[in-house]
Amino acid sequence: MKKRVLALGTAACLVIGALSGCAFTGGTGGTTTGDSSQSSGASESVSDKTTAPAAGDQVLSIYANAEIKTLVQWAASDSQSSMVNNNAFEGLLRLDEKNEAQPALAKSYDVSDDKLTYTFHLRDGLQWSDGTPLTASDFVFSWLKQMSADATNGYSFIMTDYIVNGAEYNEGKVSAEEVGVKALDDKTFQVTIKAPTPYFARLTVLCQFFPLNEAYVTSKGDQYGLSADNMIYCGPYVITSYDPAVGATLKKNDKYWDAANVKIENTQVRVMKDASAALNAYLANELSQVALDSSNVAAYENNPEFKSESEFRTEYLQFSLSNPVMKNKNIRKAVSAAIDRDTLAKVILADGSSSSIGLVAEGMYGDGSKTFRELNGNLCPFNAEEAKKYWEEGCKELGETPKLTLLVRDDSVTKAVATYIQSELNKNLGIDITIDTKTVQARNELMDNDNYMFASTAWGADYDDAMTYLDLWTNGTPYRGSYQNENYNKLINDARVETDDAKRLNMLLQAEKLLVDEDVIVAPLYHRGSATLTKSNVKGLVNHPFGPDVEFKYAYFE
């Protein structure tokens, strides 16, 4: 007998990697640049200075602080691409205004008594934006694509870790027919997983789980996703134009099953890497929400349009163990211990971010009475004296004083953080490091190709469980520092199948200590927060606390 599920989950299960620096508007227009001093002091509502445009002219315009790397689902891993795809596509479930997973393309699902088989029932009359019927086979094709060797986004594990024969299919050991994803008929999609996983259904809000039409994707070949004209959509919006360095424009998808509840007709995403330029665009009524950097928080914190929120996202330093310098543990320990994270969060950022004392973000679920972070404590304390000792011992072991190069993204916040790290290492270790600033795509390529020493990167939680962070370091990829530790992998693999909650939690606590404190594979820096201004005429705009935090579907203009 099967257990009937109608509400499709109540806990928040949020989507990959949060978008940093986004904004929204009730108007149109190009980018305005200028001196950030234009923004000084305003405590009155900025929205009141300009009459809102007529309803037919209103455009929800948000900005991304880095390129929209790709819209190809099995290649996209950056938060900007995920944010755009999340609004142009949809999965079996979708997050609502309260960050809870609700019925989306699936109207309901069943779970077998052994909790290993999920049967999703699709809505009647689902269509792609070109009018083609959307069926259960579209999920089979998409999920197999994500589990195959074709997937280049580093996200195959989000399925292969759970789905029967998913890993074997990825390795070419079994056929597609042997994988635990089946279309029982056009409206019934069935998934078989390896072990009971309470949050499995809620994972389907992630972009990697969105459907794809096999005939259409195949017909476009390697041109699929390179332009808006080479894609079809199943979400609240369709993409009408796309340029990775410029942005994307979207319009309401009339074929969407819930189109009647999508209020805003036109939206756009503009790539704006400079925070001052974005704020000036907001003040010019070209954007209706803007993320503030630390230099502007004090000037606007009493503004009625101001809001500060925390996110389940951790910025950290990733060390490459393939690099002969960073292979030395004492060098890694020296760098981590030399950084005063409290000053970084409270003075340099001053945007609602908090200093990081571990990899797993503050507030994430622990044992029901304490959070995971509270249970595991401070795994990366600042200690300048100890840092100097580690550095001297590391240099002795290497037989030289090494030159360090830090690889970073080219957005203004990351560059400010890098400059702070540079000053901390100079002050506390007596060294001068080089900052290598690259576009997001170029930085990712360098990390993927194992061509870096250490780098600033980040991870936003996919779901409210420490596993969403900790299982990233089990595959030994260059991007994750080429880390390979049998004990670490055993802790994670055992936790995946452990049904005793207390035992499973203990395994994850041990794994984080091993990763951060003992092996020092990463040096957590801060848990990101956001300080924003939002135009007073924009309502219903959802910024999820972690994941791609911009949800267009529920927004409207007052």
CSV table of N, CA, C and O in Angstrom, one decimal, residues 480-538:
chain,number,residue,atom,x,y,z
A,480,ARG,N,37.3,21.0,-6.4
A,480,ARG,CA,37.2,20.8,-4.9
A,480,ARG,C,38.6,20.5,-4.3
A,480,ARG,O,38.7,19.9,-3.3
A,481,GLY,N,39.6,20.9,-5.0
A,481,GLY,CA,40.9,20.8,-4.4
A,481,GLY,C,41.6,19.5,-4.6
A,481,GLY,O,42.6,19.2,-4.0
A,482,SER,N,41.0,18.6,-5.4
A,482,SER,CA,41.5,17.2,-5.7
A,482,SER,C,41.7,16.5,-4.3
A,482,SER,O,42.6,15.7,-4.1
A,483,TYR,N,40.7,16.7,-3.5
A,483,TYR,CA,40.7,16.1,-2.1
A,483,TYR,C,40.2,14.7,-2.2
A,483,TYR,O,39.2,14.4,-2.7
A,484,GLN,N,41.0,13.7,-1.7
A,484,GLN,CA,40.7,12.3,-1.6
A,484,GLN,C,41.1,11.8,-0.2
A,484,GLN,O,42.2,11.7,0.1
A,485,ASN,N,40.1,11.4,0.5
A,485,ASN,CA,40.3,10.9,1.9
A,485,ASN,C,39.3,9.8,2.1
A,485,ASN,O,38.1,10.0,2.1
A,486,GLU,N,39.7,8.6,2.2
A,486,GLU,CA,38.9,7.4,2.4
A,486,GLU,C,38.0,7.5,3.6
A,486,GLU,O,36.8,7.1,3.6
A,487,ASN,N,38.5,8.0,4.7
A,487,ASN,CA,37.7,8.2,5.9
A,487,ASN,C,36.6,9.2,5.7
A,487,ASN,O,35.5,8.9,6.1
A,488,TYR,N,36.9,10.3,5.0
A,488,TYR,CA,35.9,11.3,4.8
A,488,TYR,C,34.8,10.7,3.9
A,488,TYR,O,33.6,10.8,4.2
A,489,ASN,N,35.2,10.0,2.8
A,489,ASN,CA,34.2,9.4,1.9
A,489,ASN,C,33.3,8.4,2.6
A,489,ASN,O,32.1,8.3,2.4
A,490,LYS,N,33.9,7.6,3.5
A,490,LYS,CA,33.2,6.6,4.3
A,490,LYS,C,32.1,7.3,5.2
A,490,LYS,O,31.0,6.8,5.3
A,491,LEU,N,32.5,8.4,5.9
A,491,LEU,CA,31.6,9.1,6.7
A,491,LEU,C,30.4,9.6,5.9
A,491,LEU,O,29.2,9.5,6.3
A,492,ILE,N,30.7,10.2,4.7
A,492,ILE,CA,29.6,10.7,3.9
A,492,ILE,C,28.7,9.5,3.3
A,492,ILE,O,27.5,9.6,3.4
A,493,ASN,N,29.4,8.5,2.8
A,493,ASN,CA,28.6,7.4,2.2
A,493,ASN,C,27.8,6.7,3.3
A,493,ASN,O,26.6,6.3,3.0
A,494,ASP,N,28.3,6.5,4.5
A,494,ASP,CA,27.5,5.9,5.5
A,494,ASP,C,26.4,6.7,6.0
A,494,ASP,O,25.3,6.2,6.3
A,495,ALA,N,26.6,8.1,6.0
A,495,ALA,CA,25.5,9.0,6.4
A,495,ALA,C,24.4,8.9,5.4
A,495,ALA,O,23.2,9.1,5.7
A,496,ARG,N,24.7,8.7,4.1
A,496,ARG,CA,23.7,8.7,3.1
A,496,ARG,C,22.7,7.6,3.3
A,496,ARG,O,21.5,7.7,2.9
A,497,VAL,N,23.1,6.5,3.9
A,497,VAL,CA,22.2,5.3,4.0
A,497,VAL,C,21.8,5.1,5.5
A,497,VAL,O,21.0,4.2,5.8
A,498,GLU,N,22.3,5.9,6.4
A,498,GLU,CA,22.0,5.7,7.8
A,498,GLU,C,20.6,6.1,8.1
A,498,GLU,O,20.2,7.3,7.8
A,499,THR,N,19.8,5.3,8.8
A,499,THR,CA,18.4,5.6,9.1
A,499,THR,C,18.2,6.1,10.5
A,499,THR,O,17.2,6.7,10.8
A,500,ASP,N,19.2,6.0,11.3
A,500,ASP,CA,19.2,6.5,12.7
A,500,ASP,C,19.7,8.0,12.6
A,500,ASP,O,20.8,8.2,12.3
A,501,ASP,N,18.8,8.9,12.9
A,501,ASP,CA,19.1,10.3,12.8
A,501,ASP,C,20.3,10.8,13.6
A,501,ASP,O,21.1,11.6,13.1
A,502,ALA,N,20.4,10.3,14.8
A,502,ALA,CA,21.5,10.7,15.7
A,502,ALA,C,22.9,10.2,15.2
A,502,ALA,O,23.9,10.9,15.2
A,503,LYS,N,22.9,8.9,14.7
A,503,LYS,CA,24.1,8.4,14.2
A,503,LYS,C,24.5,9.1,12.9
A,503,LYS,O,25.7,9.4,12.7
A,504,ARG,N,23.5,9.4,12.1
A,504,ARG,CA,23.8,10.1,10.8
A,504,ARG,C,24.4,11.5,11.1
A,504,ARG,O,25.3,11.9,10.5
A,505,LEU,N,23.8,12.2,12.0
A,505,LEU,CA,24.2,13.6,12.4
A,505,LEU,C,25.7,13.5,12.9
A,505,LEU,O,26.5,14.4,12.5
A,506,ASN,N,26.0,12.5,13.7
A,506,ASN,CA,27.3,12.4,14.2
A,506,ASN,C,28.4,12.2,13.1
A,506,ASN,O,29.5,12.8,13.1
A,507,MET,N,28.0,11.4,12.1
A,507,MET,CA,28.9,11.2,10.9
A,507,MET,C,29.1,12.5,10.2
A,507,MET,O,30.3,12.8,9.8
A,508,LEU,N,28.1,13.4,10.0
A,508,LEU,CA,28.3,14.6,9.3
A,508,LEU,C,29.1,15.6,10.1
A,508,LEU,O,29.9,16.4,9.6
A,509,LEU,N,28.9,15.6,11.4
A,509,LEU,CA,29.7,16.5,12.3
A,509,LEU,C,31.2,16.1,12.2
A,509,LEU,O,32.0,17.0,12.1
A,510,GLN,N,31.4,14.8,12.2
A,510,GLN,CA,32.8,14.4,12.1
A,510,GLN,C,33.4,14.8,10.7
A,510,GLN,O,34.6,15.2,10.6
A,511,ALA,N,32.6,14.6,9.7
A,511,ALA,CA,33.1,14.9,8.3
A,511,ALA,C,33.5,16.4,8.2
A,511,ALA,O,34.5,16.8,7.6
A,512,GLU,N,32.6,17.3,8.8
A,512,GLU,CA,33.0,18.7,8.7
A,512,GLU,C,34.3,19.0,9.4
A,512,GLU,O,35.1,19.8,9.0
A,513,LYS,N,34.4,18.4,10.6
A,513,LYS,CA,35.7,18.7,11.4
A,513,LYS,C,36.9,18.2,10.6
A,513,LYS,O,37.9,18.8,10.6
A,514,LEU,N,36.7,17.0,9.9
A,514,LEU,CA,37.9,16.5,9.1
A,514,LEU,C,38.2,17.4,8.0
A,514,LEU,O,39.4,17.7,7.7
A,515,LEU,N,37.2,17.9,7.3
A,515,LEU,CA,37.4,18.8,6.1
A,515,LEU,C,38.0,20.1,6.5
A,515,LEU,O,38.9,20.6,5.8
A,516,VAL,N,37.5,20.8,7.5
A,516,VAL,CA,37.8,22.2,7.9
A,516,VAL,C,38.9,22.3,8.9
A,516,VAL,O,39.9,23.0,8.8
A,517,ASP,N,38.9,21.4,10.0
A,517,ASP,CA,39.8,21.6,11.1
A,517,ASP,C,41.0,20.7,10.9
A,517,ASP,O,42.2,21.2,11.1
A,518,GLU,N,40.8,19.4,10.6
A,518,GLU,CA,42.0,18.5,10.6
A,518,GLU,C,42.8,18.6,9.2
A,518,GLU,O,44.0,18.8,9.2
A,519,ASP,N,42.1,18.4,8.1
A,519,ASP,CA,42.8,18.4,6.8
A,519,ASP,C,42.9,19.8,6.2
A,519,ASP,O,43.7,20.1,5.3
A,520,VAL,N,42.1,20.8,6.7
A,520,VAL,CA,42.1,22.2,6.2
A,520,VAL,C,42.1,22.2,4.7
A,520,VAL,O,42.9,22.8,4.0
A,521,ILE,N,41.1,21.6,4.1
A,521,ILE,CA,40.9,21.6,2.6
A,521,ILE,C,40.2,22.9,2.2
A,521,ILE,O,40.4,23.3,1.1
A,522,VAL,N,39.4,23.4,3.1
A,522,VAL,CA,38.8,24.7,2.8
A,522,VAL,C,39.0,25.6,4.0
A,522,VAL,O,39.2,25.1,5.1
A,523,ALA,N,39.0,26.9,3.8
A,523,ALA,CA,39.0,27.9,4.9
A,523,ALA,C,37.7,28.8,4.8
A,523,ALA,O,37.7,29.7,4.0
A,524,PRO,N,36.7,28.4,5.5
A,524,PRO,CA,35.5,29.2,5.4
A,524,PRO,C,35.7,30.7,5.8
A,524,PRO,O,36.5,31.0,6.7
A,525,LEU,N,35.0,31.6,5.1
A,525,LEU,CA,35.2,33.0,5.3
A,525,LEU,C,34.0,33.7,6.0
A,525,LEU,O,34.1,34.3,7.0
A,526,TYR,N,32.9,33.6,5.3
A,526,TYR,CA,31.7,34.2,5.9
A,526,TYR,C,30.4,33.6,5.3
A,526,TYR,O,30.5,33.0,4.2
A,527,HIS,N,29.4,33.7,6.0
A,527,HIS,CA,28.0,33.2,5.6
A,527,HIS,C,27.3,34.5,5.0
A,527,HIS,O,27.2,35.5,5.8
A,528,ARG,N,27.0,34.4,3.8
A,528,ARG,CA,26.5,35.6,3.1
A,528,ARG,C,25.2,36.1,3.6
A,528,ARG,O,24.3,35.4,3.9
A,529,GLY,N,25.1,37.4,3.7
A,529,GLY,CA,23.8,38.1,4.0
A,529,GLY,C,23.6,39.1,2.9
A,529,GLY,O,24.4,39.4,2.0
A,530,SER,N,22.4,39.7,2.8
A,530,SER,CA,22.1,40.7,1.8
A,530,SER,C,21.4,41.9,2.4
A,530,SER,O,20.5,41.7,3.2
A,531,ALA,N,21.8,43.0,2.1
A,531,ALA,CA,21.2,44.3,2.5
A,531,ALA,C,20.6,44.9,1.2
A,531,ALA,O,21.4,45.1,0.2
A,532,THR,N,19.4,45.1,1.1
A,532,THR,CA,18.8,45.5,-0.2
A,532,THR,C,17.8,46.7,0.0
A,532,THR,O,17.3,47.0,1.1
A,533,LEU,N,17.6,47.4,-1.1
A,533,LEU,CA,16.6,48.4,-1.2
A,533,LEU,C,15.6,47.9,-2.3
A,533,LEU,O,16.0,47.4,-3.3
A,534,THR,N,14.3,48.0,-2.0
A,534,THR,CA,13.3,47.5,-2.9
A,534,THR,C,12.3,48.6,-3.2
A,534,THR,O,11.7,49.1,-2.2
A,535,LYS,N,12.0,48.9,-4.4
A,535,LYS,CA,11.0,49.9,-4.7
A,535,LYS,C,9.6,49.6,-4.1
A,535,LYS,O,9.2,48.5,-4.0
A,536,SER,N,9.0,50.7,-3.6
A,536,SER,CA,7.8,50.5,-2.8
A,536,SER,C,6.6,50.0,-3.6
A,536,SER,O,5.6,49.5,-3.1
A,537,ASN,N,6.7,50.1,-5.0
A,537,ASN,CA,5.6,49.7,-5.8
A,537,ASN,C,5.7,48.2,-6.2
A,537,ASN,O,4.9,47.7,-6.9
A,538,VAL,N,6.8,47.5,-5.8
A,538,VAL,CA,7.0,46.1,-6.2
A,538,VAL,C,6.5,45.3,-5.0
A,538,VAL,O,7.1,45.4,-3.9
